[in-house]
Amino acid sequence: MKTSDILNKTVKTLSDPDSYQALFHNHRDGDPFPSENELARIIEITRSILFPGYYGASQVNSVNMSFHMGIALEELGSKLSRQIAAGLCFSGDDATDCSKRGKELAWKFIEKLPSLRQILATDVRATYNGDPAAINMGEVICCYPDIKAITNYRIAHELLLLGVPIIPRMITEQAHSETGIDIHPGATIGSYFCIDHGTGVVIGATSIIGNNVKLYQGVTLGAKSFPLDENGNPIKGIARHPIIEDDVIIYSNSSILGRITIGKGAVIGGNIWITEDIPAGTKVLQKK
Amino acid sequence: MKTSDILNKTVKTLSDPDSYQALFHNHRDGDPFPSENELARIIEITRSILFPGYYGASQVNSVNMSFHMGIALEELGSKLSRQIAAGLCFSGDDATDCSKRGKELAWKFIEKLPSLRQILATDVRATYNGDPAAINMGEVICCYPDIKAITNYRIAHELLLLGVPIIPRMITEQAHSETGIDIHPGATIGSYFCIDHGTGVVIGATSIIGNNVKLYQGVTLGAKSFPLDENGNPIKGIARHPIIEDDVIIYSNSSILGRITIGKGAVIGGNIWITEDIPAGTKVLQKK
Amino acid sequence: MKTSDILNKTVKTLSDPDSYQALFHNHRDGDPFPSENELARIIEITRSILFPGYYGASQVNSVNMSFHMGIALEELGSKLSRQIAAGLCFSGDDATDCSKRGKELAWKFIEKLPSLRQILATDVRATYNGDPAAINMGEVICCYPDIKAITNYRIAHELLLLGVPIIPRMITEQAHSETGIDIHPGATIGSYFCIDHGTGVVIGATSIIGNNVKLYQGVTLGAKSFPLDENGNPIKGIARHPIIEDDVIIYSNSSILGRITIGKGAVIGGNIWITEDIPAGTKVLQKK
Amino acid sequence: MKTSDILNKTVKTLSDPDSYQALFHNHRDGDPFPSENELARIIEITRSILFPGYYGASQVNSVNMSFHMGIALEELGSKLSRQIAAGLCFSGDDATDCSKRGKELAWKFIEKLPSLRQILATDVRATYNGDPAAINMGEVICCYPDIKAITNYRIAHELLLLGVPIIPRMITEQAHSETGIDIHPGATIGSYFCIDHGTGVVIGATSIIGNNVKLYQGVTLGAKSFPLDENGNPIKGIARHPIIEDDVIIYSNSSILGRITIGKGAVIGGNIWITEDIPAGTKVLQKK
Amino acid sequence: MKTSDILNKTVKTLSDPDSYQALFHNHRDGDPFPSENELARIIEITRSILFPGYYGASQVNSVNMSFHMGIALEELGSKLSRQIAAGLCFSGDDATDCSKRGKELAWKFIEKLPSLRQILATDVRATYNGDPAAINMGEVICCYPDIKAITNYRIAHELLLLGVPIIPRMITEQAHSETGIDIHPGATIGSYFCIDHGTGVVIGATSIIGNNVKLYQGVTLGAKSFPLDENGNPIKGIARHPIIEDDVIIYSNSSILGRITIGKGAVIGGNIWITEDIPAGTKVLQKK
Amino acid sequence: MKTSDILNKTVKTLSDPDSYQALFHNHRDGDPFPSENELARIIEITRSILFPGYYGASQVNSVNMSFHMGIALEELGSKLSRQIAAGLCFSGDDATDCSKRGKELAWKFIEKLPSLRQILATDVRATYNGDPAAINMGEVICCYPDIKAITNYRIAHELLLLGVPIIPRMITEQAHSETGIDIHPGATIGSYFCIDHGTGVVIGATSIIGNNVKLYQGVTLGAKSFPLDENGNPIKGIARHPIIEDDVIIYSNSSILGRITIGKGAVIGGNIWITEDIPAGTKVLQKK
């Protein structure tokens, strides 16, 4: 068959509604669509706001700080409004409402930035304290993948609390791709959180993590199984991931599964599979 | 030593054939060379064809669908022809043949796109059904790393079946880098395939996976050992990875090693190391 | 509250020194700052020098090799000088000294490139020999993530030996993000090193690895615990990671923890947790 | 004065409304603004539609022509809608109306493209016939500045007839910058129009040019003087530029000024200054 | 001759000092060099400062004006410092001095911006009043080439007064290329200056132009001849271009040559060649 | 009519061969097409070769000169080969021949670069000597538009002599757009050529210019009329532009028309129209 014939035949097949069905997203004219590139830029701007001098324009100083904050917040407000609107449209809301509501929610998010910065400062400190190889706080902010993943998570979690659809998940998936750390935006995580190395960490959607918790690479906070409805489909929205209380440490490649509780101050060794509650203060070690 | 002396001395050493040897690829004049950037663009175009409206131009609709398909297929045909030709040249084929053959194979691949889309639709559905946190099919297509990794794999596998060298492996390695999921293009995988979270998954070159199989993060389908030839080098091309039959689930961080069979409907718990056949329907649980 | 009021209020809060504190890096005027993009470009250039024809300009041949080496080394010298200077400034050195010292160290590094190329040639050979799926050396150089990660590590390690701060860590973290392989630049690694698949591998800062060692995905060479000083902070700089002697193989997802020694020729099975010395020649297998 | 003091003082002065006054354009929130870059892209797309194969994708052929036209028209419709809306907003119209009306007018313009192509075909032919140095029609389309300037003019003129503000002038000024040919979008120009070399040509807003007219470089069709109103300001909108009838040739650097008529078939020599009617068929020569 | 032989032979010839001589600029290591791209960006930034809302970020308003001015002035200070330093180095000054002096002069220039804006406001008004086709001031600022050329001239002239070498000429040549209007930065030009159409206008280095002067396209204010020194070379730095007093109008393509004076309120017709003083109030018309 | 109807109707009309006819260039599959961007890059590279340190990498010095020349010539060879091939294909030559012949001619051109540099050195000197405002040779090379236009002309002329179609004209038209100086690549021009200011200069295809000639802005060397063949079409290829002998000066806006000779050392004043031979040594002045 000639190339032009293959072209025409394949165009025809692929343009047939029977072929694309659920794999096609039919936009209403002019609706914005969530954009990976725009979200990546939003994260960049937010990092430049939260960690001035480490990200964004390097010449920021105490004299010109407010100019830089002003311009960055304005750009963030504009881009985030549009992405939130895109998320709302994606979920089927009316386009005019999306645009108006996108703007409202973006500026509600912006109001949270000072407190976001406060809690991230505790994560940076915990990471620095937890690694004998860390030279200074600056190295932690610039190089450590957990700070990148936790920053994206904390941004995404705020957006999820504001009711923004899909965008939060896209933001945490970008960190997942960059760091190998997969934190669902729905998880609840306290202050002074730190993850060492991080590749392979999974934190499920209904996990609850207290303050001063430390995880190592490969740790899973997962679901054990999920109840099915009468049609055999998983029931959505049930609490199915663990509760990790304050001051817990979980070593590499261990899995904590199901709605169980790891009590305050417990230490879980590496390569361990846990599906039941662990009392506070317990040390669970690898069997030999 | 002065900078200019270091420069001249180092240029001389590094330009000496004794230094570069096997680390140097000597192109014939004008041969194309496989390009990471071009392959990334090829994947983008293919995603826009398979999932219209989710990837590529967002304003696609039922009226203009055929224009978009036409242009995308044409660009794909042109770029893929060149990359396949580059792969053939890389393997030492004659340059004129490479170019002609590259074009033929690219259009053979394009003919497969409708069936590729069909099987990917089953993977999307399996992923959606398998995650209580998934809100809708659109979220799965846009955010879930397994869909990205499986799409790249299915593209690469078709190219490998057509006899294209090196390009398939580059395509799956791009997904490996993006998602942490390492599927060898040589593996054979059925429909309704799904991988949850995915970081650390390894699926070896001679693996065979049935329909409706689900893997979790960190699962390895690997080789146990490989026989050496008389010179002590591994013998290439021997079937050495597992066969996973239909409806199997394998939980996180488990390793299935060697040419063994995991029987239909078996469930393998997490953190488990398996090197022998598992009968159909068996549940293998983590020892405590 | 109106958008403009939120803007002004948030600018004010975020520009207040009480808010930014340790999360702000106050540059001295004109100091260079380490740049992710420039480092990525430095790695690209260095790959084009080490593996001519595989990376960089594809038309390089034995006639024009010295032109390409000359231009690439010159660009490397210029960009690396500036990034090293940025690293020195970041650590608080005087800016004029940084610039002068950056240039000296960059050219000292350049002098090491021929020997860097030599040792990388052994890693390529080990990777090729170790994988029955590898078709040829070219495929290994172009596609295999361990070659990318080991190249970055070997570059970073040389820079660390020259006393360059922060830049080495940024270079290995780029490979970590790209490949999921996390090698600390402080580790010492012999020739003929190879890592199969690689996602999730962690090699700690004080690890010592001999020649001809092979690791699989998910292997951790980590610390067991770290002694605290009188204030309860980890004591920095203590040797706390394992010594892996020549000819050792460690299978997937195993963890080797603490300043222990895995003796020459030992084989460690998968999913195993080791915290004590293993004698030379021992095979440690997964318990059933 | 210190740099930071100059910065703060100058920011304050320049942000004072007394300073910026009429030089400041105060946007309503979210209004689009005319964009030089977008207009340049619009011209590119339109050229690719009018002259397929010469501009835009080079691989266009009779098989895929309709795909290329479809995509190009769609992109043109979308971008032009937005720029027309920006022009309407610029002139003070209500933003919601602008957007709706921008779309209507853009698609009205698109309906004119087939006739625009027809008349441009006559300009190309006239230019080819008029230059002994022209090798073929393709060279004329690709290289001759008058074709660029006349294309922009004909596009701009159609937009002006549709009532679009400011955008038409921006489009002809882009051609003015590129070619040195300044045609006001308000001028009326017949078919088979050609300008040789072109630098310095000026064609005023109320000029009327018949069919088969040829101008050389440096020709001005200008106003002689303009009547003032009672306040001493020029009265806008009066016909004040010449009428050039069919088959006229005007040689280089001549100026035709005022609402006069150059009769059918007249030939005006170079470097001549004309402010009165010239009868049909006259030859006006440079005095010696 | 083989390609590789031509390559080697030509490299050798072109690298021979006898070949390059005065066409080679030998940089001292690390000296900045004047950059066309950076200067174009400097003009863009300056336009965004002088005409906020018309150039630069379109969302500027009275609330965020000072943020935008702050960031723009800071970027301008930084980029202009470097380009001025490059200009000083180009002229052979010592590199360390260049850098320090570049910064001083850049900030001296920045202090002049408010008065630059004031005088440009008069040019905009004069252009608007002088063209019956102009719809509003915004159209003049966005579209009229004379405003672009005069803005570049006024910027360049300030830099020249500050003693900056080469950079001013590069800035006016950029406007020359964009608009066909060639104003030497050394000329002195009063307020309410306007040039209609503009292509081909030349204003020489020692010209002096009063207030409220209007020129049309193709007007030359040039030198008549220049005295030679004893070696037959032109003597540099002699006043050799005309003085144009207030309220003069010069119509298209006329040339005013030599150090003569065109008296206040004179009107010079088009296509005229003038080499002697013209008394105030005279009307000089084209001979028939 | 609905937007989608307009779209479909217009696509149909514009895709009809009756509509596009001579305005469509039907490529043979895979033929290269002349590219404005590639030609602009070719000029950039050539400038960096001819004027090292002024254009291209600023850090070139006598140590690394040959590396820079080597890489630049190689890139030039590759890009120019492709553009020449595109020109040959454009003119209808066979595609395989085009590619081979493109390479041959590109390297023939490269052999001429040393002599091109020699003659351009005389033009730079003539321009420097001819302008009292010129500070040094560097300023002339970097800023003066005539050097840009003459460089493009000399490159284009060499390519035309080698028989390359269309590409030479595209190269001189780029300079025409940038500088307003329109030199046909077919003209013959001696050494020590200089054009002051330059906007509006036209030099026709069969002009012959001796050594040490100086032109001012707006000068035309044009055709007076062109004989028609029996069909009323201009006869192509006849010598129809002037011969300008050595040491001639022509002042601004004068036109020299027809195959006449301006004798050695003649001086032509400004705004003059000449259609007959001028004897050597004559001064022709503007009549009053």
PDB file of N, CA and C in Angstrom, chain A residues 205-250:
ATOM      1  N   ALA A 205      -3.458   8.229  49.607  1.00  0.00           N
ATOM      2  CA  ALA A 205      -4.347   9.392  49.657  1.00  0.00           C
ATOM      3  C   ALA A 205      -4.943   9.671  51.028  1.00  0.00           C
ATOM      4  N   THR A 206      -5.164   8.653  51.843  1.00  0.00           N
ATOM      5  CA  THR A 206      -5.814   8.900  53.136  1.00  0.00           C
ATOM      6  C   THR A 206      -4.849   8.721  54.299  1.00  0.00           C
ATOM      7  N   SER A 207      -3.550   8.733  54.013  1.00  0.00           N
ATOM      8  CA  SER A 207      -2.551   8.632  55.084  1.00  0.00           C
ATOM      9  C   SER A 207      -2.614   9.861  55.989  1.00  0.00           C
ATOM     10  N   ILE A 208      -2.318   9.650  57.276  1.00  0.00           N
ATOM     11  CA  ILE A 208      -2.187  10.769  58.223  1.00  0.00           C
ATOM     12  C   ILE A 208      -0.840  10.624  58.923  1.00  0.00           C
ATOM     13  N   ILE A 209      -0.011  11.659  58.798  1.00  0.00           N
ATOM     14  CA  ILE A 209       1.335  11.601  59.361  1.00  0.00           C
ATOM     15  C   ILE A 209       1.490  12.733  60.360  1.00  0.00           C
ATOM     16  N   GLY A 210       1.995  12.436  61.556  1.00  0.00           N
ATOM     17  CA  GLY A 210       2.154  13.437  62.610  1.00  0.00           C
ATOM     18  C   GLY A 210       3.380  14.316  62.392  1.00  0.00           C
ATOM     19  N   ASN A 211       3.856  14.949  63.465  1.00  0.00           N
ATOM     20  CA  ASN A 211       5.035  15.802  63.397  1.00  0.00           C
ATOM     21  C   ASN A 211       6.304  14.981  63.587  1.00  0.00           C
ATOM     22  N   ASN A 212       7.390  15.501  62.992  1.00  0.00           N
ATOM     23  CA  ASN A 212       8.717  14.943  63.248  1.00  0.00           C
ATOM     24  C   ASN A 212       8.831  13.476  62.850  1.00  0.00           C
ATOM     25  N   VAL A 213       8.274  13.156  61.693  1.00  0.00           N
ATOM     26  CA  VAL A 213       8.345  11.786  61.191  1.00  0.00           C
ATOM     27  C   VAL A 213       9.432  11.717  60.124  1.00  0.00           C
ATOM     28  N   LYS A 214      10.173  10.604  60.120  1.00  0.00           N
ATOM     29  CA  LYS A 214      11.220  10.439  59.108  1.00  0.00           C
ATOM     30  C   LYS A 214      11.028   9.119  58.365  1.00  0.00           C
ATOM     31  N   LEU A 215      11.040   9.205  57.016  1.00  0.00           N
ATOM     32  CA  LEU A 215      10.944   8.005  56.180  1.00  0.00           C
ATOM     33  C   LEU A 215      12.231   7.851  55.374  1.00  0.00           C
ATOM     34  N   TYR A 216      12.581   6.596  55.067  1.00  0.00           N
ATOM     35  CA  TYR A 216      13.691   6.334  54.145  1.00  0.00           C
ATOM     36  C   TYR A 216      13.158   5.866  52.799  1.00  0.00           C
ATOM     37  N   GLN A 217      14.074   5.730  51.858  1.00  0.00           N
ATOM     38  CA  GLN A 217      13.715   5.347  50.483  1.00  0.00           C
ATOM     39  C   GLN A 217      12.918   4.043  50.473  1.00  0.00           C
ATOM     40  N   GLY A 218      11.987   3.955  49.545  1.00  0.00           N
ATOM     41  CA  GLY A 218      11.260   2.721  49.309  1.00  0.00           C
ATOM     42  C   GLY A 218      10.149   2.412  50.299  1.00  0.00           C
ATOM     43  N   VAL A 219       9.885   3.335  51.221  1.00  0.00           N
ATOM     44  CA  VAL A 219       8.816   3.069  52.196  1.00  0.00           C
ATOM     45  C   VAL A 219       7.449   3.278  51.540  1.00  0.00           C
ATOM     46  N   THR A 220       6.542   2.339  51.760  1.00  0.00           N
ATOM     47  CA  THR A 220       5.164   2.478  51.276  1.00  0.00           C
ATOM     48  C   THR A 220       4.213   2.659  52.449  1.00  0.00           C
ATOM     49  N   LEU A 221       3.394   3.724  52.379  1.00  0.00           N
ATOM     50  CA  LEU A 221       2.226   3.809  53.261  1.00  0.00           C
ATOM     51  C   LEU A 221       1.029   3.537  52.369  1.00  0.00           C
ATOM     52  N   GLY A 222       0.598   2.272  52.342  1.00  0.00           N
ATOM     53  CA  GLY A 222      -0.369   1.877  51.317  1.00  0.00           C
ATOM     54  C   GLY A 222      -1.667   1.317  51.870  1.00  0.00           C
ATOM     55  N   ALA A 223      -2.525   0.900  50.940  1.00  0.00           N
ATOM     56  CA  ALA A 223      -3.781   0.256  51.314  1.00  0.00           C
ATOM     57  C   ALA A 223      -3.566  -1.252  51.311  1.00  0.00           C
ATOM     58  N   LYS A 224      -4.273  -1.958  52.176  1.00  0.00           N
ATOM     59  CA  LYS A 224      -4.117  -3.408  52.241  1.00  0.00           C
ATOM     60  C   LYS A 224      -5.015  -4.071  51.212  1.00  0.00           C
ATOM     61  N   SER A 225      -6.215  -3.640  51.179  1.00  0.00           N
ATOM     62  CA  SER A 225      -7.155  -4.141  50.186  1.00  0.00           C
ATOM     63  C   SER A 225      -8.268  -3.131  50.217  1.00  0.00           C
ATOM     64  N   PHE A 226      -9.125  -3.155  49.249  1.00  0.00           N
ATOM     65  CA  PHE A 226     -10.209  -2.188  49.319  1.00  0.00           C
ATOM     66  C   PHE A 226     -11.523  -2.878  49.060  1.00  0.00           C
ATOM     67  N   PRO A 227     -12.482  -2.553  49.923  1.00  0.00           N
ATOM     68  CA  PRO A 227     -13.799  -3.175  49.817  1.00  0.00           C
ATOM     69  C   PRO A 227     -14.461  -2.826  48.488  1.00  0.00           C
ATOM     70  N   LEU A 228     -15.172  -3.788  47.945  1.00  0.00           N
ATOM     71  CA  LEU A 228     -15.862  -3.575  46.672  1.00  0.00           C
ATOM     72  C   LEU A 228     -17.334  -3.280  46.925  1.00  0.00           C
ATOM     73  N   ASP A 229     -17.928  -2.523  46.015  1.00  0.00           N
ATOM     74  CA  ASP A 229     -19.365  -2.305  46.121  1.00  0.00           C
ATOM     75  C   ASP A 229     -20.106  -3.493  45.495  1.00  0.00           C
ATOM     76  N   GLU A 230     -21.431  -3.399  45.447  1.00  0.00           N
ATOM     77  CA  GLU A 230     -22.206  -4.536  44.945  1.00  0.00           C
ATOM     78  C   GLU A 230     -21.881  -4.902  43.497  1.00  0.00           C
ATOM     79  N   ASN A 231     -21.292  -3.934  42.743  1.00  0.00           N
ATOM     80  CA  ASN A 231     -20.925  -4.239  41.356  1.00  0.00           C
ATOM     81  C   ASN A 231     -19.486  -4.748  41.223  1.00  0.00           C
ATOM     82  N   GLY A 232     -18.834  -4.932  42.340  1.00  0.00           N
ATOM     83  CA  GLY A 232     -17.465  -5.426  42.261  1.00  0.00           C
ATOM     84  C   GLY A 232     -16.442  -4.334  41.997  1.00  0.00           C
ATOM     85  N   ASN A 233     -16.861  -3.059  42.035  1.00  0.00           N
ATOM     86  CA  ASN A 233     -15.902  -1.964  41.876  1.00  0.00           C
ATOM     87  C   ASN A 233     -15.446  -1.470  43.235  1.00  0.00           C
ATOM     88  N   PRO A 234     -14.194  -0.997  43.317  1.00  0.00           N
ATOM     89  CA  PRO A 234     -13.691  -0.477  44.597  1.00  0.00           C
ATOM     90  C   PRO A 234     -14.553   0.690  45.059  1.00  0.00           C
ATOM     91  N   ILE A 235     -14.871   0.731  46.341  1.00  0.00           N
ATOM     92  CA  ILE A 235     -15.605   1.875  46.877  1.00  0.00           C
ATOM     93  C   ILE A 235     -14.611   3.008  47.056  1.00  0.00           C
ATOM     94  N   LYS A 236     -14.955   4.169  46.476  1.00  0.00           N
ATOM     95  CA  LYS A 236     -14.041   5.309  46.527  1.00  0.00           C
ATOM     96  C   LYS A 236     -14.192   6.036  47.864  1.00  0.00           C
ATOM     97  N   GLY A 237     -13.133   6.667  48.319  1.00  0.00           N
ATOM     98  CA  GLY A 237     -13.239   7.608  49.433  1.00  0.00           C
ATOM     99  C   GLY A 237     -13.136   7.026  50.827  1.00  0.00           C
ATOM    100  N   ILE A 238     -12.903   5.725  50.979  1.00  0.00           N
ATOM    101  CA  ILE A 238     -12.774   5.125  52.307  1.00  0.00           C
ATOM    102  C   ILE A 238     -11.358   5.316  52.847  1.00  0.00           C
ATOM    103  N   ALA A 239     -11.252   5.589  54.164  1.00  0.00           N
ATOM    104  CA  ALA A 239      -9.932   5.709  54.791  1.00  0.00           C
ATOM    105  C   ALA A 239      -9.275   4.347  54.763  1.00  0.00           C
ATOM    106  N   ARG A 240      -8.154   4.227  54.045  1.00  0.00           N
ATOM    107  CA  ARG A 240      -7.573   2.898  53.848  1.00  0.00           C
ATOM    108  C   ARG A 240      -6.055   2.889  53.990  1.00  0.00           C
ATOM    109  N   HIS A 241      -5.476   4.040  54.372  1.00  0.00           N
ATOM    110  CA  HIS A 241      -4.022   4.120  54.530  1.00  0.00           C
ATOM    111  C   HIS A 241      -3.681   4.368  55.995  1.00  0.00           C
ATOM    112  N   PRO A 242      -2.433   4.145  56.389  1.00  0.00           N
ATOM    113  CA  PRO A 242      -2.077   4.185  57.819  1.00  0.00           C
ATOM    114  C   PRO A 242      -2.058   5.578  58.440  1.00  0.00           C
ATOM    115  N   ILE A 243      -2.100   5.556  59.767  1.00  0.00           N
ATOM    116  CA  ILE A 243      -1.862   6.757  60.581  1.00  0.00           C
ATOM    117  C   ILE A 243      -0.488   6.595  61.226  1.00  0.00           C
ATOM    118  N   ILE A 244       0.393   7.561  60.957  1.00  0.00           N
ATOM    119  CA  ILE A 244       1.740   7.520  61.537  1.00  0.00           C
ATOM    120  C   ILE A 244       1.823   8.633  62.573  1.00  0.00           C
ATOM    121  N   GLU A 245       1.984   8.291  63.819  1.00  0.00           N
ATOM    122  CA  GLU A 245       1.986   9.322  64.865  1.00  0.00           C
ATOM    123  C   GLU A 245       3.346  10.031  64.960  1.00  0.00           C
ATOM    124  N   ASP A 246       3.412  11.025  65.827  1.00  0.00           N
ATOM    125  CA  ASP A 246       4.626  11.852  65.945  1.00  0.00           C
ATOM    126  C   ASP A 246       5.872  11.005  66.216  1.00  0.00           C
ATOM    127  N   ASP A 247       7.017  11.540  65.717  1.00  0.00           N
ATOM    128  CA  ASP A 247       8.339  11.022  66.096  1.00  0.00           C
ATOM    129  C   ASP A 247       8.620   9.589  65.643  1.00  0.00           C
ATOM    130  N   VAL A 248       7.925   9.143  64.623  1.00  0.00           N
ATOM    131  CA  VAL A 248       8.157   7.798  64.106  1.00  0.00           C
ATOM    132  C   VAL A 248       9.269   7.819  63.062  1.00  0.00           C
ATOM    133  N   ILE A 249      10.098   6.755  63.040  1.00  0.00           N
ATOM    134  CA  ILE A 249      11.074   6.563  61.964  1.00  0.00           C
ATOM    135  C   ILE A 249      10.765   5.242  61.259  1.00  0.00           C
ATOM    136  N   ILE A 250      10.740   5.261  59.906  1.00  0.00           N
ATOM    137  CA  ILE A 250      10.532   4.014  59.164  1.00  0.00           C
ATOM    138  C   ILE A 250      11.677   3.844  58.183  1.00  0.00           C
TER     139      ILE A 250
END
